[in-house]
Amino acid sequence: MTKQIDFQTDPTKYRHWRIDYDGDVAMLYMDVDENGGLFDGYQLKLNSYDLSVDIELADVVQRMRFEHPEVGAVVMRSGKDNVFCAGANIRMLGGAEHAHKVNFCKFTNETRNTFEAAGGESGQSYICAVQGACAGGGYELALACDYIMLTDDGSSNVSLPEVPLLAVLPGTGGLTRVTDKRKLRRDRADIFCSIEEGARAPKALEWNLIDEAVPNAKFDDVVAERAHEFAGRTEHTGKKGIALTPISREITETSLTYSTVKVDLDRKGGMATITVFGPKEAPGDIAALHTQGAEAWVLRAARELDDAILHLRFNELELGVVILKTQGDPAQVLAHEALLLDNADDWLAAEILLYWKRVLKRVDLTSRSLVALVEPGSCFAGMLAELMFAVDRTFMADGDFEDDARPDAQVILSQGSFGRYPMSNNLTRLQTRFLGTPEDVDAAQAKVGEMLDAQAADALGLVTYAYDDIDWEDEVRVFLEERASFSPDAMTGMEANLRFAGPETMETRIFGRLTAWQNWIFQRPNAVGETGALKSYGTGQQPVYDKRRV
Amino acid sequence: MTKQIDFQTDPTKYRHWRIDYDGDVAMLYMDVDENGGLFDGYQLKLNSYDLSVDIELADVVQRMRFEHPEVGAVVMRSGKDNVFCAGANIRMLGGAEHAHKVNFCKFTNETRNTFEAAGGESGQSYICAVQGACAGGGYELALACDYIMLTDDGSSNVSLPEVPLLAVLPGTGGLTRVTDKRKLRRDRADIFCSIEEGARAPKALEWNLIDEAVPNAKFDDVVAERAHEFAGRTEHTGKKGIALTPISREITETSLTYSTVKVDLDRKGGMATITVFGPKEAPGDIAALHTQGAEAWVLRAARELDDAILHLRFNELELGVVILKTQGDPAQVLAHEALLLDNADDWLAAEILLYWKRVLKRVDLTSRSLVALVEPGSCFAGMLAELMFAVDRTFMADGDFEDDARPDAQVILSQGSFGRYPMSNNLTRLQTRFLGTPEDVDAAQAKVGEMLDAQAADALGLVTYAYDDIDWEDEVRVFLEERASFSPDAMTGMEANLRFAGPETMETRIFGRLTAWQNWIFQRPNAVGETGALKSYGTGQQPVYDKRRV
């Protein structure tokens, strides 16, 4: 599995999903092309999925927000008879390398979190309308929806058969949402997660595994009724979407070049440098932003940074350190962000802010060592300043650098950092950073809009180090060399624990607790060994387990 | 590492710790016997520890609560020159089997949680007085104390060198307490956890890694002063301890027999049955309880159940299912518990209740499938009823069983279940069970003191199944056979996620998030492979890492 994985797609290329739009309701059909998998060696039978299916779903969800703001309810259903979705493809999982399995699960989790949040954030609710078997990752799709409907036809069911069948966990949020969203009684959760056959409508309703059981004969009518109810909860008239035109990207052996982002790949050093280039003049008003649409810097930069992060995650596993830089005029970044903040009741401005929130979360959750270099000429301001707090360490250039004509490094905070871009733990990055000293959050907020040089930023606790021209190069080099020398696994485990202090949410629990246990199991011989369940599934051989408990 | 591990010890047998008592202050010296390790193949140099050291520490902490209630402050310090504690022994970790490493870490975490809670619960504070190197697990010992003092001698330091040196995590609470207890700024936490040399007094104080830096010349004086301050915060005069006399235990190939607990080992079936036998008459009053001391059923049963659980965890890895039964008179269990609840301001009554809280948490955290069988003649009442909610599923016998002269199965709740025995998530087991329906907690509380038969218990949601004589045996057998057929790893991961719904605490985060990542790393070739850091440490060979990030 070494081919390059591309996260860019559009509806003309979909092989697994189709959508019917009807006013404020969208019907989203999962209809997986058996032969449309990303890799050879398996067929995506019974609406099972691999990453190719999820890349399209992520695109669907993203375009729904930007291209179809008129939609208030998305009904997710199957395009096949007798099966809703059989979950992640087992042969794919059995054959995939550990890192791919882990990255695949993380991306699918991020996508599910995105559409789970769409109802509350954007008044775009997801309804899952289940006919046929809805198993494993299929039911985890449903669990992330706002409302689950199941036909009461005597055979359709929801199930999480991972444990008994495959010796792995329902790791795409399943276990967490069963206990913390559906709030299943613990012994019932234990039963439900241990049986292959799952629950049909009456039992599923009694146990709160679904929200509504619907007679099969009336299924389409009741689904349509619910969709209109959900869509009617918020106002969508007058919203006119913008087209998410293809991003500009050139990939070479050593770099990725976008219109606002550049990624330099240093394979010898084991690191990648992402530079975000700041904008020129901001659109004059919100109408101009709508006119610019996907061409607006503030949306382009988010899309390109998002793509760059995903590319590194999946295609550049050996680049363990990611350096984040910016270049440009901080005042212009602030102007672009201010247009959004000042017009946060405009749907497009709101969506772009929400997208930045997601992109920044994607950075938080990227298991690479992250470092920000605040150099002369940089524009860590507004939402780009959040990158300084998303990383593990921040170096800031202090004062004038010889033979460097660019402006001295400055940082400018905006109000955006104080609530617009919360982390998965639902705190701002500065609240998380200053968990023990909330007064430091206030001190930083008091400086909103001020140009902060390295001394000022350091005094406020916003950077890890401030180095002048004499020390900068050596200090940065020593850090990068040291970081590259550490065990990548220890880094992953350490960062997963240090980055998310404070309260836990369903999201942090999915990525911190559930994912960690799933990753552990994904290495265990009882799952992935020659006689393990993932390998023996479908061969007619029973798995053979080492019975020792850990 | 297959020899039987015994958790019972007493001060006459200690090889690694000694204690000087002086009124309300105890000086606890860690002075590890290099040759006193549990297994062959390593020496416990530099006050490094293996399970043998921790078994003694757990005993120290337990006896401090029961035998020395007059102590208000325990000062933990080193009995060696130039080193406080070098942490877990690396050769032991490098040679231990995965399951032993995991069980070892869990037990050490439980012990640290116990003395961390002692200050708030019992007015018995732990002060860590550090001279010399305090590294890794050594600093994790300190982190669990109420107050950390470090001598400012220019060389003594605290450090977490696990990541750079060993490619594993500070997994005994270190990462969690650094972010959530000491509330280190995240980039500083990243630095601190990445450097071998740690921090000496001035830096350690600035970063809140310690509470006080003390000039070396005055160290003993200032430590004594602080100890008296802490001890003086609560009243300890007049408290006279009880002796924790040896428990009665007989171990055979197929059973463990205690005075109030019996464990039957079914190796063929892969399961163990723990039966707790209820008491006869309760002590007449609190004075009688003090006179009975360790002979009191309510303390004996806790000690014996605790020992049984630990024995199964470490010595019976292949028994994946643990069945919990009780036999006796529920009214007598309630009478014993009532004496404690009615006298909760008496130190001994309070300590016994707190100990039951710890034992029940130990059950929660035991990674075996747990099932309670509420049979005729059982006494699931008071604190023993909590066992029904600690397990994954509960079967209750419904009505009269033919040829069974014992009383029909009954359950009786007490007020104890509504606050005295919270789980690690700081909710009661019933609050966790009914997370989505808090009114069910109230409904259960309204039945306190009432005899509940299977129908009533089922209606209240207190049991998973109620089966009559006709179905009981088959249903239980089918469940046990099914459970034994599952992958032990999938069970461990599933239970770790399903058992702790709701809010997270430092404890749940240590066991859920930190432990899961550590267990993952404990399997990775970069740590435990032939060229991994744990294996190569001390050999002069640099570890060789697979650089791919997961």
Short mmCIF file of C-alpha atoms in Angstrom, two decimals, chain B residues 55-354:
data_model
loop_
_atom_site.label_atom_id
_atom_site.label_comp_id
_atom_site.label_asym_id
_atom_site.label_seq_id
_atom_site.Cartn_x
_atom_site.Cartn_y
_atom_site.Cartn_z
CA ILE B 55 3.99 -4.72 46.97
CA GLU B 56 5.79 -3.48 50.05
CA LEU B 57 4.82 0.13 49.35
CA ALA B 58 1.17 -0.85 48.99
CA ASP B 59 1.46 -2.60 52.35
CA VAL B 60 3.09 0.46 53.90
CA VAL B 61 0.31 2.71 52.65
CA GLN B 62 -2.40 0.33 53.81
CA ARG B 63 -0.91 -0.17 57.28
CA MET B 64 -0.38 3.58 57.60
CA ARG B 65 -4.13 4.01 57.30
CA PHE B 66 -5.12 1.22 59.70
CA GLU B 67 -2.21 0.71 62.06
CA HIS B 68 -1.07 4.33 62.29
CA PRO B 69 -4.07 6.64 62.21
CA GLU B 70 -2.08 8.90 64.52
CA VAL B 71 0.09 9.84 61.54
CA GLY B 72 -0.89 13.00 59.71
CA ALA B 73 2.10 13.33 57.44
CA VAL B 74 4.23 10.71 55.73
CA VAL B 75 7.54 11.93 54.39
CA MET B 76 8.78 9.81 51.53
CA ARG B 77 12.52 10.02 51.05
CA SER B 78 15.46 7.99 49.99
CA GLY B 79 17.61 5.83 52.24
CA LYS B 80 20.46 6.07 49.76
CA ASP B 81 22.98 8.76 49.03
CA ASN B 82 22.77 10.72 45.78
CA VAL B 83 19.67 9.08 44.43
CA PHE B 84 16.05 9.37 45.33
CA CYS B 85 14.71 6.74 42.94
CA ALA B 86 15.66 5.75 39.40
CA GLY B 87 12.18 4.53 38.52
CA ALA B 88 11.02 1.14 37.34
CA ASN B 89 13.89 -1.23 36.71
CA ILE B 90 14.65 -1.26 33.03
CA ARG B 91 16.05 -4.75 32.78
CA MET B 92 12.97 -6.04 34.51
CA LEU B 93 10.78 -4.17 32.01
CA GLY B 94 12.90 -5.35 29.10
CA GLY B 95 12.58 -8.97 30.15
CA ALA B 96 9.01 -9.06 31.40
CA GLU B 97 6.15 -10.46 29.38
CA HIS B 98 3.61 -8.01 28.03
CA ALA B 99 0.90 -9.06 30.48
CA HIS B 100 3.24 -8.69 33.44
CA LYS B 101 4.29 -5.20 32.38
CA VAL B 102 0.68 -4.17 32.03
CA ASN B 103 -0.39 -5.68 35.35
CA PHE B 104 2.65 -4.22 37.09
CA CYS B 105 1.82 -0.73 35.84
CA LYS B 106 -1.80 -1.07 36.85
CA PHE B 107 -0.93 -2.14 40.38
CA THR B 108 1.64 0.63 40.82
CA ASN B 109 -0.94 3.13 39.56
CA GLU B 110 -3.48 1.86 42.05
CA THR B 111 -0.99 2.25 44.88
CA ARG B 112 -0.12 5.80 43.83
CA ASN B 113 -3.79 6.70 43.62
CA THR B 114 -4.22 5.34 47.13
CA PHE B 115 -1.63 7.52 48.79
CA GLU B 116 -2.59 10.49 46.62
CA ALA B 117 -6.10 10.24 48.08
CA ALA B 118 -4.98 9.69 51.67
CA GLY B 119 -4.54 13.38 52.45
CA GLY B 120 -8.03 14.38 51.42
CA GLU B 121 -9.75 11.27 52.68
CA SER B 122 -7.95 10.56 55.94
CA GLY B 123 -5.87 13.63 56.72
CA GLN B 124 -2.77 11.57 56.05
CA SER B 125 -0.70 13.63 53.64
CA TYR B 126 2.30 12.42 51.70
CA ILE B 127 5.27 14.72 51.31
CA CYS B 128 8.04 13.82 48.93
CA ALA B 129 11.45 15.03 50.09
CA VAL B 130 13.83 14.63 47.20
CA GLN B 131 17.60 14.60 47.42
CA GLY B 132 19.51 13.11 44.53
CA ALA B 133 18.17 12.01 41.18
CA CYS B 134 14.44 11.49 41.04
CA ALA B 135 13.83 9.98 37.63
CA GLY B 136 10.96 8.42 35.75
CA GLY B 137 8.91 6.25 38.07
CA GLY B 138 10.74 7.99 40.90
CA TYR B 139 9.29 11.32 39.92
CA GLU B 140 5.94 9.65 39.36
CA LEU B 141 6.04 8.61 43.02
CA ALA B 142 6.62 12.26 43.86
CA LEU B 143 3.87 13.45 41.53
CA ALA B 144 1.32 11.39 43.45
CA CYS B 145 2.33 13.05 46.74
CA ASP B 146 0.58 16.12 48.11
CA TYR B 147 3.75 18.18 48.27
CA ILE B 148 7.12 17.87 46.56
CA MET B 149 10.28 19.32 48.06
CA LEU B 150 13.56 19.29 46.17
CA THR B 151 16.93 20.14 47.58
CA ASP B 152 18.67 22.97 45.78
CA ASP B 153 22.16 21.49 45.76
CA GLY B 154 23.01 22.11 42.13
CA SER B 155 22.66 18.50 41.10
CA SER B 156 19.49 16.93 42.52
CA ASN B 157 16.73 16.95 39.97
CA VAL B 158 13.40 15.58 38.89
CA SER B 159 13.01 14.07 35.43
CA LEU B 160 10.88 11.95 33.15
CA PRO B 161 13.46 10.47 30.80
CA GLU B 162 11.35 7.54 29.60
CA VAL B 163 10.71 8.89 26.12
CA PRO B 164 14.25 9.87 25.11
CA LEU B 165 15.96 7.05 26.96
CA LEU B 166 13.64 4.08 26.72
CA ALA B 167 11.07 4.90 24.04
CA VAL B 168 8.21 4.22 26.44
CA LEU B 169 5.97 6.63 28.32
CA PRO B 170 6.00 7.86 31.89
CA GLY B 171 3.03 5.54 32.25
CA THR B 172 2.54 5.46 36.00
CA GLY B 173 0.50 8.61 35.88
CA GLY B 174 3.42 10.82 34.89
CA LEU B 175 2.11 12.35 31.69
CA THR B 176 -1.35 12.81 33.16
CA ARG B 177 -0.22 14.43 36.40
CA VAL B 178 2.17 16.73 34.56
CA THR B 179 -0.68 18.17 32.51
CA ASP B 180 -3.65 17.83 34.85
CA LYS B 181 -2.25 18.05 38.39
CA ARG B 182 0.86 20.19 38.00
CA LYS B 183 -0.81 21.88 35.02
CA LEU B 184 2.41 22.42 33.15
CA ARG B 185 2.17 24.56 30.05
CA ARG B 186 1.97 22.16 27.19
CA ASP B 187 5.19 23.15 25.42
CA ARG B 188 7.04 22.97 28.73
CA ALA B 189 5.57 19.54 29.36
CA ASP B 190 6.83 18.55 25.93
CA ILE B 191 10.32 19.77 26.82
CA PHE B 192 10.33 18.23 30.27
CA CYS B 193 9.22 14.84 28.98
CA SER B 194 11.80 14.87 26.19
CA ILE B 195 14.99 15.58 28.11
CA GLU B 196 17.01 13.04 30.01
CA GLU B 197 18.49 15.49 32.47
CA GLY B 198 15.23 16.84 33.88
CA ALA B 199 15.09 19.99 35.97
CA ARG B 200 17.04 21.11 39.04
CA ALA B 201 15.44 23.07 41.83
CA PRO B 202 15.16 26.61 40.42
CA LYS B 203 13.74 25.55 37.05
CA ALA B 204 11.60 22.84 38.64
CA LEU B 205 10.03 25.41 40.93
CA GLU B 206 9.49 27.91 38.13
CA TRP B 207 7.71 25.28 36.10
CA ASN B 208 5.63 24.01 39.04
CA LEU B 209 7.25 20.57 38.89
CA ILE B 210 7.86 20.84 42.63
CA ASP B 211 6.24 22.82 45.41
CA GLU B 212 9.35 23.98 47.21
CA ALA B 213 13.07 24.28 46.60
CA VAL B 214 15.08 23.95 49.80
CA PRO B 215 18.70 24.88 50.46
CA ASN B 216 20.54 21.64 51.06
CA ALA B 217 22.01 22.71 54.38
CA LYS B 218 18.56 23.28 55.80
CA PHE B 219 16.87 20.36 54.07
CA ASP B 220 16.11 18.16 57.06
CA ASP B 221 14.88 21.08 59.12
CA VAL B 222 12.56 22.43 56.48
CA VAL B 223 11.24 18.97 55.70
CA ALA B 224 10.47 18.43 59.37
CA GLU B 225 8.78 21.80 59.52
CA ARG B 226 6.56 21.04 56.53
CA ALA B 227 5.74 17.61 57.89
CA HIS B 228 4.49 19.13 61.11
CA GLU B 229 2.50 21.73 59.20
CA PHE B 230 0.75 19.08 57.15
CA ALA B 231 0.21 16.80 60.12
CA GLY B 232 -1.25 19.72 62.07
CA ARG B 233 -3.97 20.33 59.53
CA THR B 234 -6.11 17.54 60.92
CA GLU B 235 -6.67 16.09 64.36
CA HIS B 236 -4.95 12.79 65.01
CA THR B 237 -4.70 12.60 68.77
CA GLY B 238 -6.54 9.76 70.44
CA LYS B 239 -6.58 7.59 67.33
CA LYS B 240 -5.19 4.19 68.16
CA GLY B 241 -4.49 1.87 65.29
CA ILE B 242 -5.45 -1.74 64.88
CA ALA B 243 -3.06 -4.49 63.84
CA LEU B 244 -3.53 -5.88 60.34
CA THR B 245 -2.82 -9.45 61.35
CA PRO B 246 -2.04 -11.93 58.58
CA ILE B 247 -5.01 -13.03 56.54
CA SER B 248 -5.97 -16.67 56.53
CA ARG B 249 -5.38 -18.19 53.13
CA GLU B 250 -4.83 -21.66 51.74
CA ILE B 251 -3.79 -22.08 48.13
CA THR B 252 -4.14 -25.33 46.24
CA GLU B 253 -3.95 -26.20 42.58
CA THR B 254 -7.65 -25.52 42.09
CA SER B 255 -8.68 -23.11 44.83
CA LEU B 256 -7.88 -20.34 47.26
CA THR B 257 -9.61 -20.55 50.57
CA TYR B 258 -9.79 -17.56 52.87
CA SER B 259 -11.89 -17.11 55.97
CA THR B 260 -14.67 -15.21 54.15
CA VAL B 261 -13.79 -15.74 50.50
CA LYS B 262 -13.32 -18.79 48.35
CA VAL B 263 -11.93 -18.87 44.84
CA ASP B 264 -12.50 -21.88 42.63
CA LEU B 265 -10.26 -22.13 39.59
CA ASP B 266 -11.64 -23.81 36.50
CA ARG B 267 -8.68 -23.93 34.13
CA LYS B 268 -10.43 -26.05 31.55
CA GLY B 269 -13.33 -23.61 31.37
CA GLY B 270 -11.03 -20.59 31.60
CA MET B 271 -12.84 -19.10 34.56
CA ALA B 272 -12.65 -18.47 38.28
CA THR B 273 -15.48 -18.23 40.77
CA ILE B 274 -15.10 -15.93 43.74
CA THR B 275 -17.61 -16.51 46.52
CA VAL B 276 -17.84 -14.04 49.36
CA PHE B 277 -19.38 -15.50 52.48
CA GLY B 278 -21.49 -13.16 54.51
CA PRO B 279 -21.02 -12.49 58.21
CA LYS B 280 -22.69 -13.58 61.37
CA GLU B 281 -23.74 -11.02 63.91
CA ALA B 282 -22.25 -7.55 63.61
CA PRO B 283 -20.24 -5.98 66.43
CA GLY B 284 -22.63 -4.44 68.95
CA ASP B 285 -21.17 -1.00 68.73
CA ILE B 286 -18.22 0.92 67.38
CA ALA B 287 -16.10 0.06 70.41
CA ALA B 288 -16.64 -3.60 69.67
CA LEU B 289 -15.51 -3.01 66.10
CA HIS B 290 -12.28 -1.51 67.37
CA THR B 291 -11.81 -4.48 69.68
CA GLN B 292 -12.38 -6.93 66.85
CA GLY B 293 -10.02 -4.95 64.62
CA ALA B 294 -8.76 -7.04 61.74
CA GLU B 295 -10.96 -9.90 62.88
CA ALA B 296 -14.12 -7.96 62.00
CA TRP B 297 -15.81 -9.61 59.04
CA VAL B 298 -16.23 -6.35 57.20
CA LEU B 299 -12.48 -5.74 57.16
CA ARG B 300 -11.47 -9.35 56.65
CA ALA B 301 -13.76 -9.72 53.66
CA ALA B 302 -12.31 -6.58 52.05
CA ARG B 303 -8.73 -7.75 52.58
CA GLU B 304 -9.44 -11.22 51.34
CA LEU B 305 -11.37 -10.12 48.28
CA ASP B 306 -8.59 -7.66 47.47
CA ASP B 307 -5.98 -10.39 47.71
CA ALA B 308 -8.06 -12.77 45.63
CA ILE B 309 -8.43 -10.24 42.82
CA LEU B 310 -4.71 -9.51 42.78
CA HIS B 311 -3.89 -13.19 42.81
CA LEU B 312 -6.08 -13.81 39.78
CA ARG B 313 -4.69 -10.79 37.96
CA PHE B 314 -1.07 -11.85 38.27
CA ASN B 315 -1.09 -15.59 38.70
CA GLU B 316 -4.01 -16.83 36.64
CA LEU B 317 -3.76 -15.05 33.29
CA GLU B 318 -5.74 -17.65 31.37
CA LEU B 319 -8.84 -17.42 33.51
CA GLY B 320 -10.57 -14.76 31.45
CA VAL B 321 -13.94 -14.85 33.17
CA VAL B 322 -14.41 -14.13 36.85
CA ILE B 323 -17.74 -15.08 38.42
CA LEU B 324 -18.74 -13.29 41.59
CA LYS B 325 -21.08 -14.98 44.05
CA THR B 326 -22.09 -14.40 47.63
CA GLN B 327 -23.61 -16.68 50.21
CA GLY B 328 -25.03 -15.66 53.56
CA ASP B 329 -27.59 -13.58 55.30
CA PRO B 330 -28.14 -10.21 53.59
CA ALA B 331 -29.49 -8.72 56.82
CA GLN B 332 -26.17 -9.36 58.53
CA VAL B 333 -24.19 -7.75 55.70
CA LEU B 334 -26.41 -4.71 56.06
CA ALA B 335 -25.92 -4.67 59.83
CA HIS B 336 -22.15 -4.68 59.42
CA GLU B 337 -22.28 -1.92 56.84
CA ALA B 338 -24.77 0.09 58.91
CA LEU B 339 -22.37 0.12 61.84
CA LEU B 340 -19.82 1.77 59.53
CA LEU B 341 -22.26 4.19 57.91
CA ASP B 342 -23.72 5.21 61.27
CA ASN B 343 -20.25 5.83 62.68
CA ALA B 344 -18.59 7.35 59.65
CA ASP B 345 -16.99 9.98 61.88
CA ASP B 346 -15.08 7.22 63.65
CA TRP B 347 -11.71 6.87 61.97
CA LEU B 348 -11.79 3.08 61.76
CA ALA B 349 -15.31 2.92 60.38
CA ALA B 350 -14.35 5.56 57.84
CA GLU B 351 -11.18 3.72 56.86
CA ILE B 352 -13.02 0.46 56.31
CA LEU B 353 -15.55 2.20 54.07
CA LEU B 354 -12.71 3.83 52.15
#
